[in-house]
Coordinates of C-alpha atoms in Angstrom, one line a residue:
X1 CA 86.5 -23.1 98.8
X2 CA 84.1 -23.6 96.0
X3 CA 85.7 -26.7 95.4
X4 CA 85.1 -28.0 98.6
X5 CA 81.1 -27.1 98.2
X6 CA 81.0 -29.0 95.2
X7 CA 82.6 -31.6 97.2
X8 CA 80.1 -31.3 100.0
X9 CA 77.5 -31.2 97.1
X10 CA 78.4 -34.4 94.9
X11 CA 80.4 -36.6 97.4
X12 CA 83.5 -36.4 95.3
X13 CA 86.0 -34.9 96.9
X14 CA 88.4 -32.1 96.1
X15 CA 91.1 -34.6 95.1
X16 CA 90.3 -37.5 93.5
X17 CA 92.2 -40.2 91.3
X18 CA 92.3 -39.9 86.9
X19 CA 89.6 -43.0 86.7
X20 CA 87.0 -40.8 88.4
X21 CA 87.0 -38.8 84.6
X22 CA 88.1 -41.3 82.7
X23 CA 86.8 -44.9 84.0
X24 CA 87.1 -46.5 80.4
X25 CA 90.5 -45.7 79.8
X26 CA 92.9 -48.3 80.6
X27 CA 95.9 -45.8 81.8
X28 CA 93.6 -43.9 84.1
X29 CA 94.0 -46.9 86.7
X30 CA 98.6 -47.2 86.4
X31 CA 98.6 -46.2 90.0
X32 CA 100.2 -49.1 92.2
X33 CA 101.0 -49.3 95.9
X34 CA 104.6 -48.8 95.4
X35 CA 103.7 -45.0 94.2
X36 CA 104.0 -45.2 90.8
X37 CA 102.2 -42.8 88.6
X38 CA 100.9 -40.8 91.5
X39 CA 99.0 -38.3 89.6
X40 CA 95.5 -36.8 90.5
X41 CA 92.9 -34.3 89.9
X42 CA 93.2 -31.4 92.0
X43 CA 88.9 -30.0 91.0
X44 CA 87.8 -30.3 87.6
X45 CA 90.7 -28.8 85.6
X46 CA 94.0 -29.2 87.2
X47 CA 96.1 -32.5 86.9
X48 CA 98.8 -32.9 89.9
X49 CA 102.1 -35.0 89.2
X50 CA 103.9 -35.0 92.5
X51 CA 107.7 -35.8 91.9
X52 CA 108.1 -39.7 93.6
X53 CA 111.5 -40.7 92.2
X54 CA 115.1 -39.9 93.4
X55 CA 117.0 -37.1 91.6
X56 CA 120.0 -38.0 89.2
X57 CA 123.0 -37.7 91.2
X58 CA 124.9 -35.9 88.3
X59 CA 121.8 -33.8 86.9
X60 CA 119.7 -32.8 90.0
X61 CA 116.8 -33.6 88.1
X62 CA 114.0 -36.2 88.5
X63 CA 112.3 -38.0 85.8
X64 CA 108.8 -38.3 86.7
X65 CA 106.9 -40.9 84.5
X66 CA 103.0 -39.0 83.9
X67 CA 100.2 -40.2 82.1
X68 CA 98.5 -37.2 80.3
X69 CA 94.5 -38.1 79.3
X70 CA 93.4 -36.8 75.9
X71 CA 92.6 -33.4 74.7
X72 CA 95.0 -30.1 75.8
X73 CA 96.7 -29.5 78.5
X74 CA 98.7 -26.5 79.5
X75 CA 102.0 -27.8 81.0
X76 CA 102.6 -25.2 83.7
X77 CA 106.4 -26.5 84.3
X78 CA 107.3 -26.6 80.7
X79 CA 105.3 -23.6 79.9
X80 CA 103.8 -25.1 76.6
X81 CA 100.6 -26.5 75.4
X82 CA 100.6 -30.5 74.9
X83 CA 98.2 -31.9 72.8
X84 CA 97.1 -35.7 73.5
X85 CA 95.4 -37.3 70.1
X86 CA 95.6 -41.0 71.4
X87 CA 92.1 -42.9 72.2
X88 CA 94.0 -44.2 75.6
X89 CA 96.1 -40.9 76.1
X90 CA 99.6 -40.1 76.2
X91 CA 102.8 -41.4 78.8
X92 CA 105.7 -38.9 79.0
X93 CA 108.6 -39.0 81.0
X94 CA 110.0 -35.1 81.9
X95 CA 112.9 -34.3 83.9
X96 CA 112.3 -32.1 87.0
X97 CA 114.2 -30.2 89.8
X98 CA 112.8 -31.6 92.8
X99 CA 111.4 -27.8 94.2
X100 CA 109.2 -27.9 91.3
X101 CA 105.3 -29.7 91.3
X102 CA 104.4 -30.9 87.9
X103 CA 101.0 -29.3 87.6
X104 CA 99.0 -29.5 84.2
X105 CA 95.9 -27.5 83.7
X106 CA 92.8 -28.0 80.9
X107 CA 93.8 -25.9 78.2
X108 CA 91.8 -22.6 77.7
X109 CA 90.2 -23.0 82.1
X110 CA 89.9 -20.3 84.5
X111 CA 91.3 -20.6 87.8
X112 CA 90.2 -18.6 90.3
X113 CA 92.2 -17.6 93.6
X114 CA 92.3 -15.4 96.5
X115 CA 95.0 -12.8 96.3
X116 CA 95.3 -13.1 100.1
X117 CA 95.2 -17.1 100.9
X118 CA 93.5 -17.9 104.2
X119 CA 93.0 -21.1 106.4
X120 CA 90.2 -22.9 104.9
X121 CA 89.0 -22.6 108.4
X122 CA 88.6 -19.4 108.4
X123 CA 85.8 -19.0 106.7
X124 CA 84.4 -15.8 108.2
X125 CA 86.7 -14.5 105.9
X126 CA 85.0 -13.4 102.2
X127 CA 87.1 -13.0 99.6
X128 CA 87.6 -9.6 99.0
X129 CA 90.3 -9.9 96.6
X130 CA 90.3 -12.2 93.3
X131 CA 92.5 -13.8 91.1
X132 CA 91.1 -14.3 87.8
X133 CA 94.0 -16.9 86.1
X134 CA 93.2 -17.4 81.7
X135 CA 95.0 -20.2 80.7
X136 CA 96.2 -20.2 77.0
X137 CA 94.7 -22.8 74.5
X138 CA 91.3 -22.1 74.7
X139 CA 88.6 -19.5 72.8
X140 CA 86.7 -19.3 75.9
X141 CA 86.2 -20.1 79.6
X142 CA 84.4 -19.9 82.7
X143 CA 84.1 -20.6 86.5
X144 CA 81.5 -20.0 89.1
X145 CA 82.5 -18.7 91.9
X146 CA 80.8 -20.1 95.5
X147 CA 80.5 -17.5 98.5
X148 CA 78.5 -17.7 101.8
X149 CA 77.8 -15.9 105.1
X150 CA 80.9 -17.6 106.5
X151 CA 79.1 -17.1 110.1
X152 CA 76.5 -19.7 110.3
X153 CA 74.9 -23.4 108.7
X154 CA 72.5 -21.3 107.1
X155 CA 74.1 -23.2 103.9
X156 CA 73.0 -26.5 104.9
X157 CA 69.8 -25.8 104.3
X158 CA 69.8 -24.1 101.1
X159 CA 68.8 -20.8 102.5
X160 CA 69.4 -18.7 99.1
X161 CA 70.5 -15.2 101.3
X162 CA 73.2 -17.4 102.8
X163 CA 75.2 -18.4 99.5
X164 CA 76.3 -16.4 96.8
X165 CA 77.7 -17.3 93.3
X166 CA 80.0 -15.1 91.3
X167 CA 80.7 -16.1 87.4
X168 CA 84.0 -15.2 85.8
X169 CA 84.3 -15.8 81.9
X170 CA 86.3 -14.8 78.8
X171 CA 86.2 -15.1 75.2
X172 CA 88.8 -14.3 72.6
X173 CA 86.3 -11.9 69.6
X174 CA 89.8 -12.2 68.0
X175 CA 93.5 -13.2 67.6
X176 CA 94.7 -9.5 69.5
X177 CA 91.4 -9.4 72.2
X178 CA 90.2 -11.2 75.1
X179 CA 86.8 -9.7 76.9
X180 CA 86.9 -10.7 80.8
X181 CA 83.6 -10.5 82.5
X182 CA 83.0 -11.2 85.9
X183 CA 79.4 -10.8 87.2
X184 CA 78.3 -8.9 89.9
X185 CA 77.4 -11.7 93.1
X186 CA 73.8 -13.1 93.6
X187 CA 74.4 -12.0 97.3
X188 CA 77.2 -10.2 98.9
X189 CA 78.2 -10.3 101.8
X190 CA 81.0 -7.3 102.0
X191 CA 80.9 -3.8 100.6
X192 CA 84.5 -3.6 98.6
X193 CA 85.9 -6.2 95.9
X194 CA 89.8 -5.7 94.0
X195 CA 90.4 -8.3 91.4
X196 CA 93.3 -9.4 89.5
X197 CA 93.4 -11.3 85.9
X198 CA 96.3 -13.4 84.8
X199 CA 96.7 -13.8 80.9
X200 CA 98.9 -16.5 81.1
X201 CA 101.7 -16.9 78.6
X202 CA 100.1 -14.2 76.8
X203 CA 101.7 -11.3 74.2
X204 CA 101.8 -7.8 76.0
X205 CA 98.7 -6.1 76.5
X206 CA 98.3 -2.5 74.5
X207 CA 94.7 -0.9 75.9
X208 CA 92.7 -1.9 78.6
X209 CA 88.8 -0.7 79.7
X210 CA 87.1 -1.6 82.2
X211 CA 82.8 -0.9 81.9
X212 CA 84.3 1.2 79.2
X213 CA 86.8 3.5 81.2
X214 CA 90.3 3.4 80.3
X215 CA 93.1 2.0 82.6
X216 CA 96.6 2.9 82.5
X217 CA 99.8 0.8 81.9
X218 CA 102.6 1.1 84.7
X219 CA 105.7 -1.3 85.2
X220 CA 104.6 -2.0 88.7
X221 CA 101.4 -2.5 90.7
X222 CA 100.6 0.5 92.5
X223 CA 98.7 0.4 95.7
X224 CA 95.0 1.1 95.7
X225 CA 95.2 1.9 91.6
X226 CA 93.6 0.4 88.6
X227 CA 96.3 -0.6 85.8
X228 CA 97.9 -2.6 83.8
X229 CA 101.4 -4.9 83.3
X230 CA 103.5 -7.4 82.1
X231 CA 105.6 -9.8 84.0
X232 CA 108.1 -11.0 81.6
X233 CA 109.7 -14.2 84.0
X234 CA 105.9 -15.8 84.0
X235 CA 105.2 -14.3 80.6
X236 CA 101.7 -13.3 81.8
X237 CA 99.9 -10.1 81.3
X238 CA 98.4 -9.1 84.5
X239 CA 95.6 -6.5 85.1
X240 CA 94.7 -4.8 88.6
X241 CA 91.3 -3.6 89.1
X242 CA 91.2 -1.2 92.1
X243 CA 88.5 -1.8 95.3
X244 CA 85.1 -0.9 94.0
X245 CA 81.8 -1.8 95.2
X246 CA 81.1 -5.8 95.5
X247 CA 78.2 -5.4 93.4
X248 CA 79.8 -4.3 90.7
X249 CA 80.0 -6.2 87.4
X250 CA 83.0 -5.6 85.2
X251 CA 83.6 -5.7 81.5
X252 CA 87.4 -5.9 81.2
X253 CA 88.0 -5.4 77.5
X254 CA 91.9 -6.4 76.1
X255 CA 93.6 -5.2 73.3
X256 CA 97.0 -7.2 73.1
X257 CA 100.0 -5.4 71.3
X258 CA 100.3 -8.8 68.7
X259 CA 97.8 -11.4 67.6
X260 CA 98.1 -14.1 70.2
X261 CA 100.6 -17.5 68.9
X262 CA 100.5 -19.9 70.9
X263 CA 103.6 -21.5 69.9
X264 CA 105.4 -18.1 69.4
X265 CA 105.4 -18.5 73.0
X266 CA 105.6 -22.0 73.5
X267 CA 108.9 -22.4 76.8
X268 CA 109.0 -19.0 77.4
X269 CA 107.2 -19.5 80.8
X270 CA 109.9 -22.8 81.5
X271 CA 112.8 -20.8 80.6
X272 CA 111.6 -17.9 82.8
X273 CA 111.8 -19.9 85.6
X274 CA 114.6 -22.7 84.7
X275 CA 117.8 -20.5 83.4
X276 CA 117.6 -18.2 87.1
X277 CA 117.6 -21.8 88.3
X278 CA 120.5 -23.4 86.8
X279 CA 122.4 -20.5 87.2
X280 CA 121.6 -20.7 91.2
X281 CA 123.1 -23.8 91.1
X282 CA 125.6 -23.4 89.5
X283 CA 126.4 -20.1 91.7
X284 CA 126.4 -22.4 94.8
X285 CA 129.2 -24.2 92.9
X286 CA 131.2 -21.2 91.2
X287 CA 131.4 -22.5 88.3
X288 CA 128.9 -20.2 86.2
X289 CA 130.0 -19.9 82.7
X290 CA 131.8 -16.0 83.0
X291 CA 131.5 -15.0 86.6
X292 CA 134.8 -14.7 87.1
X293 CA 135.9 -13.2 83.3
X294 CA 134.1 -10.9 80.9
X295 CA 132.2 -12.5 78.2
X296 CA 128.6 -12.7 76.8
X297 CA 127.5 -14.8 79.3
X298 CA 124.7 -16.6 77.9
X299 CA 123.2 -18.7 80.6
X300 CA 123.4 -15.3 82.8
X301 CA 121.6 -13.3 79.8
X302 CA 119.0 -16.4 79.7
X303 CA 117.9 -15.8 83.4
X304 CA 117.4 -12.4 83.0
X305 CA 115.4 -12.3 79.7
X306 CA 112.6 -12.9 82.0
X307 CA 113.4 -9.2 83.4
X308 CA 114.4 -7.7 80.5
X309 CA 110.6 -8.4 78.8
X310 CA 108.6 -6.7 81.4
X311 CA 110.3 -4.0 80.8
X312 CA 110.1 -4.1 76.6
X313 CA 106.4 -4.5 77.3
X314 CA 105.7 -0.8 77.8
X315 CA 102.7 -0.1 75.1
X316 CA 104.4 3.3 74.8
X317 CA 107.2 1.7 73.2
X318 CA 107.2 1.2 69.5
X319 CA 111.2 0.4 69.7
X320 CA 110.9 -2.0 73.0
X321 CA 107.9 -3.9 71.7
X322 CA 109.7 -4.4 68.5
X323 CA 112.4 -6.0 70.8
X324 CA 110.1 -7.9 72.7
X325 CA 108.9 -9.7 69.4
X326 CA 112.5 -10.3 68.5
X327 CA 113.2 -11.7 71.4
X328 CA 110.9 -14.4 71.9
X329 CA 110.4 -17.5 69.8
X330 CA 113.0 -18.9 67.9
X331 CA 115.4 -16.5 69.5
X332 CA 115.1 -17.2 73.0
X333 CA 115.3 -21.0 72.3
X334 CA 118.3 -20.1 70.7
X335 CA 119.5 -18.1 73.3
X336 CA 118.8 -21.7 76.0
X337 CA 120.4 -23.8 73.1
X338 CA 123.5 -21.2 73.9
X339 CA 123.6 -21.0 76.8
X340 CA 123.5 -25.1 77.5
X341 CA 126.2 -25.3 75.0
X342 CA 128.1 -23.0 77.1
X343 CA 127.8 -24.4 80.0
X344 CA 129.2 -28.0 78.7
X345 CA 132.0 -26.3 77.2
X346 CA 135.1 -24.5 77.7
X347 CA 133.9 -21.0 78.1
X348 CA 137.6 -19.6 77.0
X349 CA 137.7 -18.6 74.3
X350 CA 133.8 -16.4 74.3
X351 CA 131.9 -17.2 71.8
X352 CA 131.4 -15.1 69.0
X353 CA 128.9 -12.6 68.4
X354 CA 128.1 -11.1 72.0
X355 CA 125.9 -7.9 72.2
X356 CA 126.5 -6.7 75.3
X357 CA 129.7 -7.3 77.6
X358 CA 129.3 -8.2 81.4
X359 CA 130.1 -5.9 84.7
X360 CA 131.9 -7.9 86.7
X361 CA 131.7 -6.9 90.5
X362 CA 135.0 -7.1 92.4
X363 CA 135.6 -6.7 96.0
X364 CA 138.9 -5.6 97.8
X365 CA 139.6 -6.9 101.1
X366 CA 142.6 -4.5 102.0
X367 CA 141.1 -1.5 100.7
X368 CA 137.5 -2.9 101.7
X369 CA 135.9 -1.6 98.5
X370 CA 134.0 -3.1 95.1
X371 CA 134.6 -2.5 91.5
X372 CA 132.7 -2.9 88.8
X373 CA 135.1 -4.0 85.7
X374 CA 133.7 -4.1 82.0
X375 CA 136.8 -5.2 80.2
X376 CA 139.6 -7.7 80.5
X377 CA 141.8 -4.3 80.8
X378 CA 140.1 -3.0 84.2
X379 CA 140.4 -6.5 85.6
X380 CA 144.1 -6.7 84.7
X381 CA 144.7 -2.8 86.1
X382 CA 143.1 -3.8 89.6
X383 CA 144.5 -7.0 90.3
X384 CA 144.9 -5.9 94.0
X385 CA 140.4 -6.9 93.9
X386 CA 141.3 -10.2 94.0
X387 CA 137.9 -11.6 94.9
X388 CA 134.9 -11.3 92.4
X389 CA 131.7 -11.5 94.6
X390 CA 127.8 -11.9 93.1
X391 CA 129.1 -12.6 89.3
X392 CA 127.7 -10.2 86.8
X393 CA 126.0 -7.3 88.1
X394 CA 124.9 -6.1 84.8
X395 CA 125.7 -5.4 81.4
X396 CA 127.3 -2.6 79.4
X397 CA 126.1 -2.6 75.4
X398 CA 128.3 -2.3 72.9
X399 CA 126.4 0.5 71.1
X400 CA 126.4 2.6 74.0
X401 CA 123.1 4.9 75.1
X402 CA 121.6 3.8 71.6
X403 CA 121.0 0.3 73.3
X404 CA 117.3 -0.2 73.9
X405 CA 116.9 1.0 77.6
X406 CA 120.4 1.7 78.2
X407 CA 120.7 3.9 81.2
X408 CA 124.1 6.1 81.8
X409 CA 126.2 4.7 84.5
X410 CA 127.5 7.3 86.7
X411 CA 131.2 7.5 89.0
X412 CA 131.5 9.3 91.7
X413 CA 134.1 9.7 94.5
X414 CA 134.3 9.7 98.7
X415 CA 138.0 10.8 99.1
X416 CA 137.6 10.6 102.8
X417 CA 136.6 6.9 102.7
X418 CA 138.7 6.5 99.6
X419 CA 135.8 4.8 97.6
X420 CA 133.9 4.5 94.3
X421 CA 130.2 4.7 93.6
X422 CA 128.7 3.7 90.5
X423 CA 125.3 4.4 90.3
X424 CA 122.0 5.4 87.5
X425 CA 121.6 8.6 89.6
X426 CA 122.5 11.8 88.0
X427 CA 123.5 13.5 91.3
X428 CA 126.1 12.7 94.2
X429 CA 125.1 11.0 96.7
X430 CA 126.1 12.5 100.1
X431 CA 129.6 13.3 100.6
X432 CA 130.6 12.3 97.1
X433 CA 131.6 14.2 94.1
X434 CA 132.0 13.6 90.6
X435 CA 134.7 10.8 89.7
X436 CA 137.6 10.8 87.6
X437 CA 136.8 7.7 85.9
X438 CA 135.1 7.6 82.5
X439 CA 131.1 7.1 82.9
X440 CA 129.2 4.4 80.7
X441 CA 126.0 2.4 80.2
X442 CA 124.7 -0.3 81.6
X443 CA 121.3 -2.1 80.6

């Protein structure tokens, strides 16, 4: 929306092509008729690189051909910082699944959004809730916000009680703090704002104020609630601020659990998103590495690391954050490197080395019941469950309830329906009892 003021403004409209920022650079002008570099800036700090080539039969994947101008840019895709030194900037060629949108944002921007989007049309409609998004790269940032009555033209003419303007900034005092303002509105036009802020491919967040009162961590938003999380798939730290008065400015002041690295989390975001994607494909196909046998299962532990971060995030945790550094960096990579390698090769014999060993869910179509198996010996005891349904359905540690967040798995029996339940809960369900079967863990 305030895009499209500027737009109305200035004559430059919300899209426009890469020679409107950069007329002397030779590469800015590589679009052709037949659709060749198609790139564009989507406002003054996103770059847009709709996929225009076919897919690779074999791969899935398109290589799009992009020209990236000079200075950062935060490769939302790749989840990585790219930094262009050349005078005439820099051509890459990346590989994409055609669902995704090569987008690349000015390192270090703010981005706001609504959390509800509307028609454009319906302008009557003030945003009442904000998205704040930080993108990593940068010391600093900021972003005006543009507002009006959304019930008449009283814009047109410049009438100051018919516009508003609403700043959002941050600044990084140090490696382990961000400070978030955003400033009360020069004119509102509704009683109640919420807001959300997006730390982008940030490290966990330890303390959070806001105007100097403390808000609470909790693994999930909850409804109506000030607090803060971590959602480990996007590797963003995310903060809630309740509904409060819209003339209300906030200081949001962040304490992160780690000084920030940039390229400590350099692919995390990628990876996130990527690994749940290969293995989708390869589900459709049945041919993910170890959904039909136990073993370590790498590409299946690679699309849940995403998971298995927002919940090591918990500031309360000494032991999970400890993890959660572990985990990251050089270790995930290694953990993609592992899981590709897997994937191209014979996955009989396992590779060495596993730390947890898969649940593999099987179904029986006589009996009309599912199994969960955790070693080559329950699959070879039940070989009436002939059919293994939705792979892995978790994963049982070695080192028992000492794993990090291990949870005891619990059997219980129906013997009027003749069936199993295994389940976190520590009582019967309805019309169950205790089973006979050994209880584990599962994480």
């Amino acid at each position: 929306y305030t895009e499209n003021r500027n737009a109305y403004d200035t004559g430059v409209p919300l899209t426009y092509p890469m020679y409107y920022d950069y007329p002397t650079l030779a590469d800015a002008y590589l679009l052709d008729g037949t659709g060749t570099w198609p790139q564009y800036m989507f406002g003054p700090n996103i770059m847009v690189a709709p996929v225009t080539v076919t897919k690779n039969e074999n791969s899935g994947l398109a290589t799009q051909n992009i020209w990236v101008p000079p200075g950062v840019w935060w490769d939302d895709i790749y989840g990585q910082l790219l930094t262009v030194t050349a005078a005439n900037g820099q051509r890459i060629a990346q590989p994409y699944d055609l669902t995704e949108i090569p987008i690349f944002f000015k390192a270090g921007c703010v981005v706001p959004r609504p959390s509800n989007p509307t028609k454009l049309a319906a302008g009557s409609r003030n945003f009442q809730d904000l998205d704040m998004y930080i993108y990593p790269g940068g010391s600093s940032g900021t972003y005006t916000i543009y507002d009006d009555d959304g019930n008449t033209y009283a814009y047109v003419s410049g009438a100051t009680n018919a516009t508003s303007q609403t700043t959002m900034s941050y600044s990084r005092p140090s490696a382990s703090s961000i400070t978030v303002n955003i400033g009360a509105p020069t004119n509102s036009f509704i009683d109640t704002r919420s807001a959300r802020v997006f730390i982008v491919a940030s490290q966990p967040i330890s303390t959070v104020t806001v105007n100097g009162v403390s808000v609470p961590y909790s693994i999930a938003a909850q409804p109506g609630q000030s607090s803060f999380r971590y959602d480990g798939p996007s590797v963003t730290a995310i903060i809630t601020i309740a509904s409060m008065s819209a003339n209300t400015a906030l200081q949001i002041d962040v304490t992160l659990v780690a000084p920030q690295n940039d390229d400590n989390l350099a692919g995390l975001k990628g990876y996130g998103y990527r690994a749940p994607l290969a293995k989708h494909t390869l589900d459709n196909f049945r041919t993910t590495p170890y959904s039909t046998t136990v073993g370590p299962g790498m590409l299946k532990q690679s699309g849940a690391r995403g998971t298995y971060l927002s919940y090591l995030a918990d500031p309360s945790s000494t032991t999970g954050l400890a993890l959660f550094q572990n985990l990251i960096g050089d270790n995930y990579t290694q953990l993609i490197n592992n899981a590709v390698t897997e994937i191209n090769s014979d996955p009989s014999p396992a590779p060495a080395g596993p730390t947890m060993t898969a649940l593999v869910q099987l179904w029986s179509p006589s009996r009309q019941d599912m199994l969960l198996c955790g070693s080559s010996a329950c699959l070879s005891d039940n070989s009436d469950y002939d059919y293994i349904v939705f792979g892995i359905e978790g994963y049982q540690p070695l080192t028992g309830s000492s794993a990090p967040y291990a949870a005891e798995l619990y059997d219980y029996w129906n013997q009027d329906t003749t069936d199993n339940w295994a389940d976190v809960m520590t009582t019967a369900p309805s019309d169950y009892t205790m089973g006979e079967f050994e209880n584990g863990y599962i994480v």
